[in-house]
């Protein structure tokens, strides 16, 4: 009973029960209408037969006289079947017919009547018993032109028997529909509940900490498979984010532990060497430098978080991207020369799009700084960074290409993640957030960051939708 109560509380079972009720009402109503219309048609058909025979006999009496009428009625009365025939003289006394008596009011006044009667002979398919000689008739009484009284009718026992058969099958049909509805509803409810229970079971395992669990997909391509596919995609995304959060936490702990330790050691050293003004000043300068690095790291994290969350619409406007790229390239030209690299530009004029000027500028700065930072001078090889901007096919492409060591293809996806640094010792300056910020900015502008082989070197392409 408890299980049944639980099942009844489910939406699936209630909707199935409602559908079954509506279906049964409709089916019963349809069968009832058929039964009712069939009964009406049988009554109408019987009444038409009575009227047709009465009309023919009246015409025969008018044309051939009472002798022809008597012969015709006698012939009809002698035939087997449900026909009722009674021909009487003007006083109501029987002349010919297949019934022994009729009520006085039938012969007294013309009209349509229904009454019980005793048949002089049963139907052919009935046994010769007293019960078989009893019947119920619907008749029409007429006074013929010759003065004779004609009563023509039909026994309704046969019609009522046929109606009873129809009603019997009506009851069987309703019962069959009820049984079929219960079976179909039960099977539907069980199958739906089984699929829902599978999803619930998977959810419970995931909530217990097993993020590798996935909702089974049956391959039927129904709505449950569509829901399972979407849930699995969501779970894949959640698992990836959780893994990324773990990596970020580990990397943050590693990257912030070193500068914080240096800060503490410098401060402790300055306190011990309280008489040395130069040592205190050096400690303060180091503290400020390390603090700036920490602030820069947190600013980068905050900027990435805001970009991934979506910048408010007010921060996006129509900007001249050509001017932004040209300004950044011009700013980093002298710095590239100091590092022994040539910085070339190929910027198309008049490229405009709807975006955030500061974020797009910062993304380009990060790409150029990465190219400068990881450049390795080689004898006989001139360093080159090429910055380009072009618009093609409704897309805007910002490209920063260099001829440095590049990034292995296996690492190009991983290096975009936060705090990922291919330099294992992590002694180089930086936090591993540069490319993560570029990817977040591209995503904010409904674009993407691609890292490609420049043969040699790396080509970073930021692809954005045009205006």
CSV table of C-alpha atoms in Angstrom, one decimal:
chain,number,residue,atom,x,y,z
A,1,UNK,CA,0.0,0.0,0.0
A,2,UNK,CA,2.9,2.4,0.8
A,3,UNK,CA,4.4,1.7,-2.6
A,4,UNK,CA,1.1,2.3,-4.3
A,5,UNK,CA,0.7,5.6,-2.4
A,6,UNK,CA,4.2,6.6,-3.5
A,7,UNK,CA,3.3,5.8,-7.1
A,8,UNK,CA,0.1,7.8,-6.9
A,9,UNK,CA,2.0,10.9,-5.7
A,10,UNK,CA,4.2,10.8,-8.8
A,11,UNK,CA,3.2,13.1,-11.7
A,12,UNK,CA,3.7,10.4,-14.2
A,13,UNK,CA,1.1,8.1,-12.6
A,14,UNK,CA,-1.4,10.9,-12.1
A,15,UNK,CA,-1.1,12.1,-15.7
A,16,UNK,CA,-1.4,8.5,-16.9
A,17,UNK,CA,-4.6,8.1,-14.8
A,18,UNK,CA,-6.0,11.3,-16.1
A,19,UNK,CA,-5.3,10.2,-19.7
A,20,UNK,CA,-6.9,6.8,-19.0
A,21,UNK,CA,-10.0,8.5,-17.5
A,22,UNK,CA,-10.4,10.8,-20.5
A,23,UNK,CA,-9.9,8.0,-22.9
A,24,UNK,CA,-12.4,5.8,-21.2
A,25,UNK,CA,-15.1,8.5,-21.0
A,26,UNK,CA,-14.5,9.2,-24.7
A,27,UNK,CA,-14.6,5.5,-25.7
A,28,UNK,CA,-17.7,4.8,-23.6
A,29,UNK,CA,-19.4,7.8,-25.0
A,30,UNK,CA,-18.6,6.8,-28.5
A,31,UNK,CA,-19.8,3.2,-28.0
A,32,UNK,CA,-22.9,4.5,-26.2
A,33,UNK,CA,-23.7,6.8,-29.2
A,34,UNK,CA,-23.3,3.9,-31.6
A,35,UNK,CA,-25.6,1.7,-29.4
A,36,UNK,CA,-28.2,4.5,-29.2
A,37,UNK,CA,-28.1,5.3,-33.0
A,38,UNK,CA,-28.4,1.6,-33.8
A,39,UNK,CA,-31.5,1.2,-31.7
A,40,UNK,CA,-33.1,4.2,-33.3
A,41,UNK,CA,-32.3,3.0,-36.8
A,42,UNK,CA,-33.8,-0.5,-35.9
A,43,UNK,CA,-37.0,1.2,-34.7
A,44,UNK,CA,-37.1,3.5,-37.7
A,45,UNK,CA,-36.6,0.6,-40.1
A,46,UNK,CA,-39.3,-1.4,-38.4
A,47,UNK,CA,-41.7,1.5,-38.5
A,48,UNK,CA,-40.9,2.1,-42.2
A,49,UNK,CA,-41.7,-1.6,-43.0
A,50,UNK,CA,-45.0,-1.3,-41.2
A,51,UNK,CA,-46.0,1.9,-43.0
A,52,UNK,CA,-45.0,0.4,-46.4
A,53,UNK,CA,-47.1,-2.7,-45.9
A,54,UNK,CA,-50.1,-0.8,-44.7
A,55,UNK,CA,-49.9,1.6,-47.6
A,56,UNK,CA,-49.7,-1.3,-50.1
A,57,UNK,CA,-52.7,-3.1,-48.6
A,58,UNK,CA,-54.7,0.1,-48.5
A,59,UNK,CA,-54.0,0.6,-52.2
A,60,UNK,CA,-54.8,-3.1,-52.9
A,61,UNK,CA,-58.2,-2.7,-51.1
A,62,UNK,CA,-59.0,0.4,-53.0
A,63,UNK,CA,-58.2,-1.2,-56.4
A,64,UNK,CA,-59.1,-4.8,-55.9
A,65,UNK,CA,-61.8,-4.8,-53.2
A,66,UNK,CA,-62.1,-6.6,-49.9
A,67,UNK,CA,-61.6,-10.1,-51.5
A,68,UNK,CA,-58.2,-9.3,-52.8
A,69,UNK,CA,-57.3,-7.7,-49.4
A,70,UNK,CA,-58.4,-10.8,-47.5
A,71,UNK,CA,-56.3,-13.0,-49.8
A,72,UNK,CA,-53.3,-10.7,-49.5
A,73,UNK,CA,-53.5,-10.5,-45.7
A,74,UNK,CA,-54.0,-14.3,-45.4
A,75,UNK,CA,-50.9,-14.9,-47.5
A,76,UNK,CA,-48.8,-12.5,-45.4
A,77,UNK,CA,-50.0,-14.0,-42.2
A,78,UNK,CA,-49.1,-17.5,-43.2
A,79,UNK,CA,-45.4,-16.5,-43.8
A,80,UNK,CA,-42.9,-17.1,-41.1
A,81,UNK,CA,-41.3,-14.0,-39.5
A,82,UNK,CA,-42.0,-11.2,-37.0
A,83,UNK,CA,-44.9,-9.7,-39.0
A,84,UNK,CA,-48.2,-9.1,-37.2
A,85,UNK,CA,-51.4,-9.2,-39.3
A,86,UNK,CA,-55.0,-8.8,-38.2
A,87,UNK,CA,-57.9,-8.1,-40.6
A,88,UNK,CA,-61.3,-7.6,-39.0
A,89,UNK,CA,-64.8,-6.7,-40.1
A,90,UNK,CA,-66.3,-3.3,-39.2
A,91,UNK,CA,-67.4,-4.7,-35.9
A,92,UNK,CA,-63.8,-5.8,-35.0
A,93,UNK,CA,-64.3,-9.6,-35.5
A,94,UNK,CA,-61.3,-11.4,-36.8
A,95,UNK,CA,-61.5,-12.4,-40.5
A,96,UNK,CA,-57.8,-13.5,-41.1
A,97,UNK,CA,-54.5,-13.0,-39.3
A,98,UNK,CA,-51.8,-14.6,-37.3
A,99,UNK,CA,-52.9,-13.2,-33.9
A,100,UNK,CA,-56.0,-14.4,-32.0
A,101,UNK,CA,-56.9,-11.1,-30.5
A,102,UNK,CA,-56.0,-7.4,-30.3
A,103,UNK,CA,-57.0,-4.8,-27.7
A,104,UNK,CA,-60.3,-3.1,-28.4
A,105,UNK,CA,-58.8,0.4,-28.7
A,106,UNK,CA,-56.6,-0.8,-31.6
A,107,UNK,CA,-59.7,-1.7,-33.8
A,108,UNK,CA,-61.7,1.2,-32.4
A,109,UNK,CA,-59.5,4.0,-33.7
A,110,UNK,CA,-56.8,4.2,-36.3
A,111,UNK,CA,-53.3,4.9,-35.0
A,112,UNK,CA,-50.1,3.4,-33.8
A,113,UNK,CA,-50.1,1.1,-30.7
A,114,UNK,CA,-47.9,-1.2,-28.7
A,115,UNK,CA,-49.3,-4.2,-26.8
A,116,UNK,CA,-48.7,-7.8,-25.6
A,117,UNK,CA,-50.4,-10.5,-27.7
A,118,UNK,CA,-50.7,-14.3,-28.1
A,119,UNK,CA,-49.4,-15.6,-31.4
A,120,UNK,CA,-51.2,-18.4,-33.2
A,121,UNK,CA,-47.8,-19.8,-34.3
A,122,UNK,CA,-44.2,-19.1,-33.1
A,123,UNK,CA,-41.3,-17.9,-35.2
A,124,UNK,CA,-39.5,-20.7,-37.2
A,125,UNK,CA,-36.5,-20.6,-34.8
A,126,UNK,CA,-38.5,-20.8,-31.6
A,127,UNK,CA,-39.8,-23.9,-29.8
A,128,UNK,CA,-43.5,-24.5,-29.7
A,129,UNK,CA,-44.0,-23.5,-26.1
A,130,UNK,CA,-46.4,-21.2,-24.3
A,131,UNK,CA,-43.5,-18.8,-23.8
A,132,UNK,CA,-42.8,-18.8,-27.5
A,133,UNK,CA,-46.4,-17.9,-28.2
A,134,UNK,CA,-46.3,-14.7,-26.2
A,135,UNK,CA,-45.0,-11.5,-27.7
A,136,UNK,CA,-45.0,-7.8,-27.8
A,137,UNK,CA,-46.1,-5.9,-30.9
A,138,UNK,CA,-45.9,-2.5,-32.4
A,139,UNK,CA,-48.7,-2.1,-34.8
A,140,UNK,CA,-50.5,0.4,-37.1
A,141,UNK,CA,-54.3,0.3,-37.3
A,142,UNK,CA,-56.2,1.6,-40.4
A,143,UNK,CA,-59.8,1.5,-41.7
A,144,UNK,CA,-59.7,0.3,-45.3
A,145,UNK,CA,-61.8,1.9,-48.1
A,146,UNK,CA,-63.9,-1.4,-48.1
A,147,UNK,CA,-64.8,-0.8,-44.4
A,148,UNK,CA,-62.5,-3.6,-43.1
A,149,UNK,CA,-60.1,-2.9,-40.2
A,150,UNK,CA,-56.5,-3.6,-40.9
A,151,UNK,CA,-53.8,-4.0,-38.2
A,152,UNK,CA,-50.2,-4.4,-39.4
A,153,UNK,CA,-47.2,-4.6,-37.2
A,154,UNK,CA,-44.0,-6.2,-36.1
A,155,UNK,CA,-43.0,-8.3,-33.1
A,156,UNK,CA,-40.3,-6.4,-31.2
A,157,UNK,CA,-38.9,-9.5,-29.4
A,158,UNK,CA,-36.4,-10.0,-32.3
A,159,UNK,CA,-35.4,-6.3,-32.3
A,160,UNK,CA,-35.0,-6.3,-28.5
A,161,UNK,CA,-32.9,-9.4,-28.7
A,162,UNK,CA,-30.6,-7.8,-31.2
A,163,UNK,CA,-30.5,-4.7,-29.1
A,164,UNK,CA,-29.6,-6.8,-26.1
A,165,UNK,CA,-26.7,-8.4,-28.1
A,166,UNK,CA,-25.5,-4.9,-29.0
A,167,UNK,CA,-25.7,-3.8,-25.4
A,168,UNK,CA,-23.8,-6.9,-24.3
A,169,UNK,CA,-21.0,-6.2,-26.7
A,170,UNK,CA,-21.1,-2.5,-25.5
A,171,UNK,CA,-20.5,-3.7,-22.0
A,172,UNK,CA,-17.7,-6.1,-23.1
A,173,UNK,CA,-16.1,-3.3,-25.2
A,174,UNK,CA,-16.1,-0.8,-22.3
A,175,UNK,CA,-14.7,-3.5,-20.0
A,176,UNK,CA,-12.0,-4.3,-22.6
A,177,UNK,CA,-11.1,-0.7,-22.9
A,178,UNK,CA,-10.9,-0.4,-19.2
A,179,UNK,CA,-8.6,-3.4,-18.9
A,180,UNK,CA,-6.5,-2.3,-21.9
A,181,UNK,CA,-6.2,1.2,-20.4
A,182,UNK,CA,-5.1,-0.2,-17.1
A,183,UNK,CA,-2.5,-2.4,-18.7
A,184,UNK,CA,-1.2,0.3,-21.0
A,185,UNK,CA,-1.2,2.9,-18.3
A,186,UNK,CA,0.6,0.6,-15.9
A,187,UNK,CA,3.3,-0.3,-18.5
A,188,UNK,CA,3.8,3.4,-19.5
A,189,UNK,CA,4.0,4.5,-15.8
A,190,UNK,CA,6.5,1.8,-14.9
A,191,UNK,CA,8.7,2.5,-17.9
A,192,UNK,CA,8.7,6.2,-17.3
A,193,UNK,CA,9.3,5.8,-13.6
A,194,UNK,CA,12.1,3.4,-14.3
A,195,UNK,CA,13.9,6.0,-16.5
A,196,UNK,CA,13.3,8.7,-13.9
A,197,UNK,CA,14.6,6.4,-11.1
A,198,UNK,CA,17.8,5.8,-13.2
A,199,UNK,CA,18.3,9.6,-13.4
A,200,UNK,CA,17.6,10.0,-9.7
A,201,UNK,CA,20.0,7.1,-8.8
A,202,UNK,CA,22.8,8.7,-10.9
A,203,UNK,CA,22.1,12.1,-9.3
A,204,UNK,CA,22.4,10.5,-5.8
A,205,UNK,CA,25.8,8.9,-6.7
A,206,UNK,CA,27.0,12.3,-8.1
A,207,UNK,CA,25.9,14.1,-4.9
A,208,UNK,CA,27.7,11.5,-2.9
A,209,UNK,CA,30.9,12.6,-4.6
A,210,UNK,CA,31.3,10.4,-7.7
A,211,UNK,CA,31.5,12.9,-10.5
A,212,UNK,CA,32.4,10.3,-13.0
A,213,UNK,CA,28.8,8.9,-13.0
A,214,UNK,CA,26.7,9.6,-16.1
A,215,UNK,CA,23.0,9.1,-16.9
A,216,UNK,CA,22.5,6.0,-19.2
A,217,UNK,CA,21.5,6.7,-22.8
A,218,UNK,CA,19.3,3.9,-24.3
A,219,UNK,CA,19.8,4.9,-27.9
A,220,UNK,CA,16.0,5.3,-28.6
A,221,UNK,CA,16.5,9.0,-29.3
A,222,UNK,CA,13.4,9.9,-27.2
A,223,UNK,CA,13.0,12.9,-24.9
A,224,UNK,CA,14.6,11.0,-22.0
A,225,UNK,CA,17.7,10.3,-24.2
A,226,UNK,CA,17.8,14.0,-25.0
A,227,UNK,CA,17.5,14.9,-21.3
A,228,UNK,CA,20.2,12.4,-20.5
A,229,UNK,CA,22.5,13.7,-23.2
A,230,UNK,CA,22.1,17.3,-21.9
A,231,UNK,CA,22.6,16.2,-18.3
A,232,UNK,CA,25.8,14.3,-19.2
A,233,UNK,CA,27.1,17.3,-21.1
A,234,UNK,CA,26.4,19.4,-18.0
A,235,UNK,CA,28.1,16.8,-15.8
A,236,UNK,CA,31.1,16.8,-18.1
A,237,UNK,CA,31.3,20.6,-17.8
A,238,UNK,CA,31.0,20.4,-14.0
A,239,UNK,CA,33.6,17.7,-13.7
A,240,UNK,CA,36.0,19.8,-15.9
A,241,UNK,CA,35.3,22.9,-13.8
A,242,UNK,CA,35.9,21.0,-10.6
A,243,UNK,CA,39.1,19.6,-11.9
A,244,UNK,CA,40.1,23.1,-13.1
A,245,UNK,CA,39.2,24.5,-9.7
A,246,UNK,CA,41.4,21.9,-8.0
A,247,UNK,CA,44.3,22.7,-10.3
A,248,UNK,CA,43.8,26.5,-9.8
A,249,UNK,CA,43.7,26.0,-6.0
A,250,UNK,CA,46.9,24.0,-6.2
A,251,UNK,CA,48.6,26.5,-8.4
A,252,UNK,CA,47.5,29.5,-6.5
A,253,UNK,CA,48.8,27.9,-3.3
A,254,UNK,CA,52.1,27.2,-5.0
A,255,UNK,CA,52.5,30.6,-6.7
A,256,UNK,CA,51.4,32.7,-3.8
A,257,UNK,CA,53.4,30.8,-1.1
A,258,UNK,CA,56.8,31.8,-2.5
A,259,UNK,CA,56.2,35.6,-2.7
A,260,UNK,CA,54.4,35.6,0.7
A,261,UNK,CA,57.3,33.7,2.2
A,262,UNK,CA,59.7,36.2,0.7
A,263,UNK,CA,57.6,39.0,2.2
A,264,UNK,CA,57.7,37.5,5.6
A,265,UNK,CA,61.4,36.8,5.5
A,266,UNK,CA,62.3,40.3,4.4
A,267,UNK,CA,60.1,41.8,7.0
A,268,UNK,CA,61.6,39.6,9.7
A,269,UNK,CA,65.1,40.4,8.5
A,270,UNK,CA,64.4,44.1,8.6
A,271,UNK,CA,63.1,43.8,12.2
A,272,UNK,CA,66.2,41.9,13.3
A,273,UNK,CA,68.5,44.5,11.6
A,274,UNK,CA,66.8,47.5,13.1
A,275,UNK,CA,70.0,49.7,13.1
A,276,UNK,CA,70.6,49.4,9.4
A,277,UNK,CA,68.5,51.9,7.5
A,278,UNK,CA,69.6,50.6,4.1
A,279,UNK,CA,68.4,47.1,5.0
A,280,UNK,CA,65.0,48.4,6.1
A,281,UNK,CA,64.6,50.4,3.0
A,282,UNK,CA,65.6,47.4,0.8
A,283,UNK,CA,63.1,45.2,2.7
A,284,UNK,CA,60.3,47.8,2.1
A,285,UNK,CA,61.1,48.0,-1.6
A,286,UNK,CA,61.1,44.2,-1.9
A,287,UNK,CA,57.8,44.1,0.0
A,288,UNK,CA,56.2,46.6,-2.4
A,289,UNK,CA,57.6,44.7,-5.4
A,290,UNK,CA,56.2,41.4,-4.2
A,291,UNK,CA,52.9,43.0,-3.3
A,292,UNK,CA,52.6,44.5,-6.8
A,293,UNK,CA,53.1,41.0,-8.2
A,294,UNK,CA,50.5,39.6,-5.9
A,295,UNK,CA,48.1,42.4,-6.8
A,296,UNK,CA,48.8,41.9,-10.5
A,297,UNK,CA,48.0,38.2,-10.1
A,298,UNK,CA,44.7,38.9,-8.3
A,299,UNK,CA,43.8,41.5,-10.8
A,300,UNK,CA,44.3,39.0,-13.6
A,301,UNK,CA,42.1,36.5,-11.8
A,302,UNK,CA,39.4,39.1,-11.3
A,303,UNK,CA,39.5,40.2,-14.9
A,304,UNK,CA,39.3,36.6,-16.1
A,305,UNK,CA,36.3,35.9,-13.8
A,306,UNK,CA,34.5,39.0,-15.0
A,307,UNK,CA,35.1,38.2,-18.6
A,308,UNK,CA,33.9,34.6,-18.2
A,309,UNK,CA,30.9,35.7,-16.3
A,310,UNK,CA,30.0,38.2,-19.0
A,311,UNK,CA,30.7,41.9,-18.9
A,312,UNK,CA,27.6,44.1,-18.5
A,313,UNK,CA,26.2,45.4,-21.8
A,314,UNK,CA,27.2,49.0,-20.9
A,315,UNK,CA,30.9,48.0,-21.0
A,316,UNK,CA,30.6,47.0,-24.7
A,317,UNK,CA,30.5,49.7,-27.4
A,318,UNK,CA,31.4,50.3,-31.0
A,319,UNK,CA,35.2,50.6,-31.1
A,320,UNK,CA,37.9,51.1,-33.8
A,321,UNK,CA,39.9,47.9,-33.4
A,322,UNK,CA,42.4,49.0,-36.0
A,323,UNK,CA,43.4,51.9,-33.8
A,324,UNK,CA,43.6,49.7,-30.7
A,325,UNK,CA,45.9,47.2,-32.4
A,326,UNK,CA,48.1,49.9,-33.9
A,327,UNK,CA,48.5,51.7,-30.6
A,328,UNK,CA,49.5,48.5,-28.7
A,329,UNK,CA,52.0,47.5,-31.4
A,330,UNK,CA,53.5,51.0,-31.4
A,331,UNK,CA,53.8,50.9,-27.7
A,332,UNK,CA,55.7,47.6,-27.7
A,333,UNK,CA,57.9,48.4,-30.7
A,334,UNK,CA,60.8,49.9,-28.8
A,335,UNK,CA,60.6,47.2,-26.1
A,336,UNK,CA,60.9,44.5,-28.8
A,337,UNK,CA,64.0,46.3,-30.2
A,338,UNK,CA,65.6,46.4,-26.8
A,339,UNK,CA,65.1,42.6,-26.6
A,340,UNK,CA,66.6,42.1,-30.0
A,341,UNK,CA,63.4,41.4,-31.9
A,342,UNK,CA,61.7,43.2,-34.8
A,343,UNK,CA,58.0,43.9,-34.4
A,344,UNK,CA,56.1,44.2,-37.7
A,345,UNK,CA,52.5,45.2,-38.2
A,346,UNK,CA,49.9,44.5,-40.8
A,347,UNK,CA,46.8,46.3,-39.6
A,348,UNK,CA,43.8,46.7,-41.9
A,349,UNK,CA,42.2,50.1,-41.7
A,350,UNK,CA,38.7,50.8,-40.5
A,351,UNK,CA,38.0,47.5,-38.7
A,352,UNK,CA,35.3,48.1,-36.2
A,353,UNK,CA,33.3,45.9,-33.8
A,354,UNK,CA,31.1,45.9,-30.8
A,355,UNK,CA,33.4,45.1,-27.8
A,356,UNK,CA,35.4,46.3,-24.8
A,357,UNK,CA,38.4,48.4,-25.8
A,358,UNK,CA,40.4,47.8,-22.5
A,359,UNK,CA,39.9,44.0,-22.5
A,360,UNK,CA,40.8,43.6,-26.2
A,361,UNK,CA,43.9,45.8,-25.7
A,362,UNK,CA,44.9,43.8,-22.6
A,363,UNK,CA,44.5,40.5,-24.6
A,364,UNK,CA,46.8,41.8,-27.3
A,365,UNK,CA,49.3,43.0,-24.7
A,366,UNK,CA,49.4,39.5,-23.2
A,367,UNK,CA,50.0,37.9,-26.5
A,368,UNK,CA,52.9,40.3,-27.4
A,369,UNK,CA,54.4,39.9,-23.9
A,370,UNK,CA,54.3,36.2,-24.2
A,371,UNK,CA,56.2,36.3,-27.5
A,372,UNK,CA,58.8,38.6,-25.9
A,373,UNK,CA,59.1,36.6,-22.7
A,374,UNK,CA,59.8,33.3,-24.3
A,375,UNK,CA,62.0,34.4,-27.1
A,376,UNK,CA,65.3,32.6,-27.1
A,377,UNK,CA,68.1,34.3,-29.1
A,378,UNK,CA,69.9,32.1,-31.6
A,379,UNK,CA,73.1,32.8,-33.5
A,380,UNK,CA,72.3,33.7,-37.1
A,381,UNK,CA,68.6,34.0,-36.5
A,382,UNK,CA,66.8,37.3,-36.1
A,383,UNK,CA,63.8,37.4,-33.8
A,384,UNK,CA,60.5,38.5,-35.3
A,385,UNK,CA,57.0,39.3,-33.9
A,386,UNK,CA,54.3,40.0,-36.4
A,387,UNK,CA,51.1,41.6,-35.4
A,388,UNK,CA,48.2,41.6,-37.9
A,389,UNK,CA,44.6,42.5,-38.0
A,390,UNK,CA,42.2,41.7,-40.9
A,391,UNK,CA,38.5,41.2,-41.6
A,392,UNK,CA,37.3,38.3,-43.8
A,393,UNK,CA,34.1,36.5,-44.2
A,394,UNK,CA,32.3,38.5,-41.5
A,395,UNK,CA,35.0,37.5,-38.9
A,396,UNK,CA,37.8,39.7,-37.4
A,397,UNK,CA,41.2,38.0,-36.9
A,398,UNK,CA,43.9,39.4,-34.6
A,399,UNK,CA,47.1,37.5,-35.0
A,400,UNK,CA,50.4,37.6,-33.1
A,401,UNK,CA,53.0,35.3,-34.7
A,402,UNK,CA,56.7,34.8,-33.7
A,403,UNK,CA,59.5,32.6,-34.7
A,404,UNK,CA,60.4,31.5,-31.2
A,405,UNK,CA,60.3,28.0,-29.6
A,406,UNK,CA,56.6,27.7,-29.9
A,407,UNK,CA,54.3,25.3,-28.0
A,408,UNK,CA,54.0,21.6,-28.6
A,409,UNK,CA,50.6,20.6,-30.1
A,410,UNK,CA,49.8,18.4,-27.1
A,411,UNK,CA,50.1,21.4,-24.8
A,412,UNK,CA,48.2,24.0,-26.8
A,413,UNK,CA,44.9,23.2,-25.2
A,414,UNK,CA,46.2,22.9,-21.7
A,415,UNK,CA,48.3,26.1,-21.7
A,416,UNK,CA,45.1,28.2,-21.9
A,417,UNK,CA,44.0,26.9,-18.5
A,418,UNK,CA,44.7,29.1,-15.4
A,419,UNK,CA,48.1,28.9,-13.8
A,420,UNK,CA,49.4,26.4,-16.3
A,421,UNK,CA,53.0,27.1,-17.0
A,422,UNK,CA,55.1,24.9,-19.3
A,423,UNK,CA,58.2,25.9,-17.4
A,424,UNK,CA,58.2,23.2,-14.8
A,425,UNK,CA,60.4,24.9,-12.2
A,426,UNK,CA,58.1,27.9,-12.1
A,427,UNK,CA,61.1,30.2,-11.5
A,428,UNK,CA,60.3,32.5,-14.5
A,429,UNK,CA,58.3,35.6,-13.7
A,430,UNK,CA,54.7,35.3,-14.4
A,431,UNK,CA,51.5,33.6,-13.0
A,432,UNK,CA,50.3,31.5,-16.0
A,433,UNK,CA,47.2,33.7,-16.4
A,434,UNK,CA,48.1,35.5,-19.6
A,435,UNK,CA,46.6,33.1,-22.2
A,436,UNK,CA,43.7,32.3,-19.9
A,437,UNK,CA,42.8,36.0,-19.9
A,438,UNK,CA,43.0,36.1,-23.7
A,439,UNK,CA,40.7,33.1,-24.0
A,440,UNK,CA,38.2,34.6,-21.6
A,441,UNK,CA,38.2,37.9,-23.5
A,442,UNK,CA,37.6,36.1,-26.8
A,443,UNK,CA,34.8,34.1,-25.2
A,444,UNK,CA,33.2,37.3,-23.9
A,445,UNK,CA,33.1,38.7,-27.4
A,446,UNK,CA,31.6,35.4,-28.7
A,447,UNK,CA,34.9,34.5,-30.3
A,448,UNK,CA,37.8,32.0,-29.7
A,449,UNK,CA,41.5,31.8,-29.2
A,450,UNK,CA,43.5,29.4,-31.5
A,451,UNK,CA,47.1,28.5,-31.0
A,452,UNK,CA,48.8,27.3,-34.2
A,453,UNK,CA,52.2,26.2,-35.5
A,454,UNK,CA,54.0,29.1,-37.2
A,455,UNK,CA,56.8,26.8,-38.4
A,456,UNK,CA,58.9,27.8,-36.5
A,457,UNK,CA,57.3,29.5,-33.6
A,458,UNK,CA,53.8,30.1,-32.4
A,459,UNK,CA,50.9,31.9,-34.1
A,460,UNK,CA,48.1,33.0,-31.7
A,461,UNK,CA,44.8,33.9,-33.5
A,462,UNK,CA,41.9,35.7,-31.7
A,463,UNK,CA,38.9,35.2,-33.9
A,464,UNK,CA,36.0,37.5,-33.3
A,465,UNK,CA,32.6,38.2,-35.0
A,466,UNK,CA,32.5,41.4,-37.0
A,467,UNK,CA,30.1,44.2,-36.5
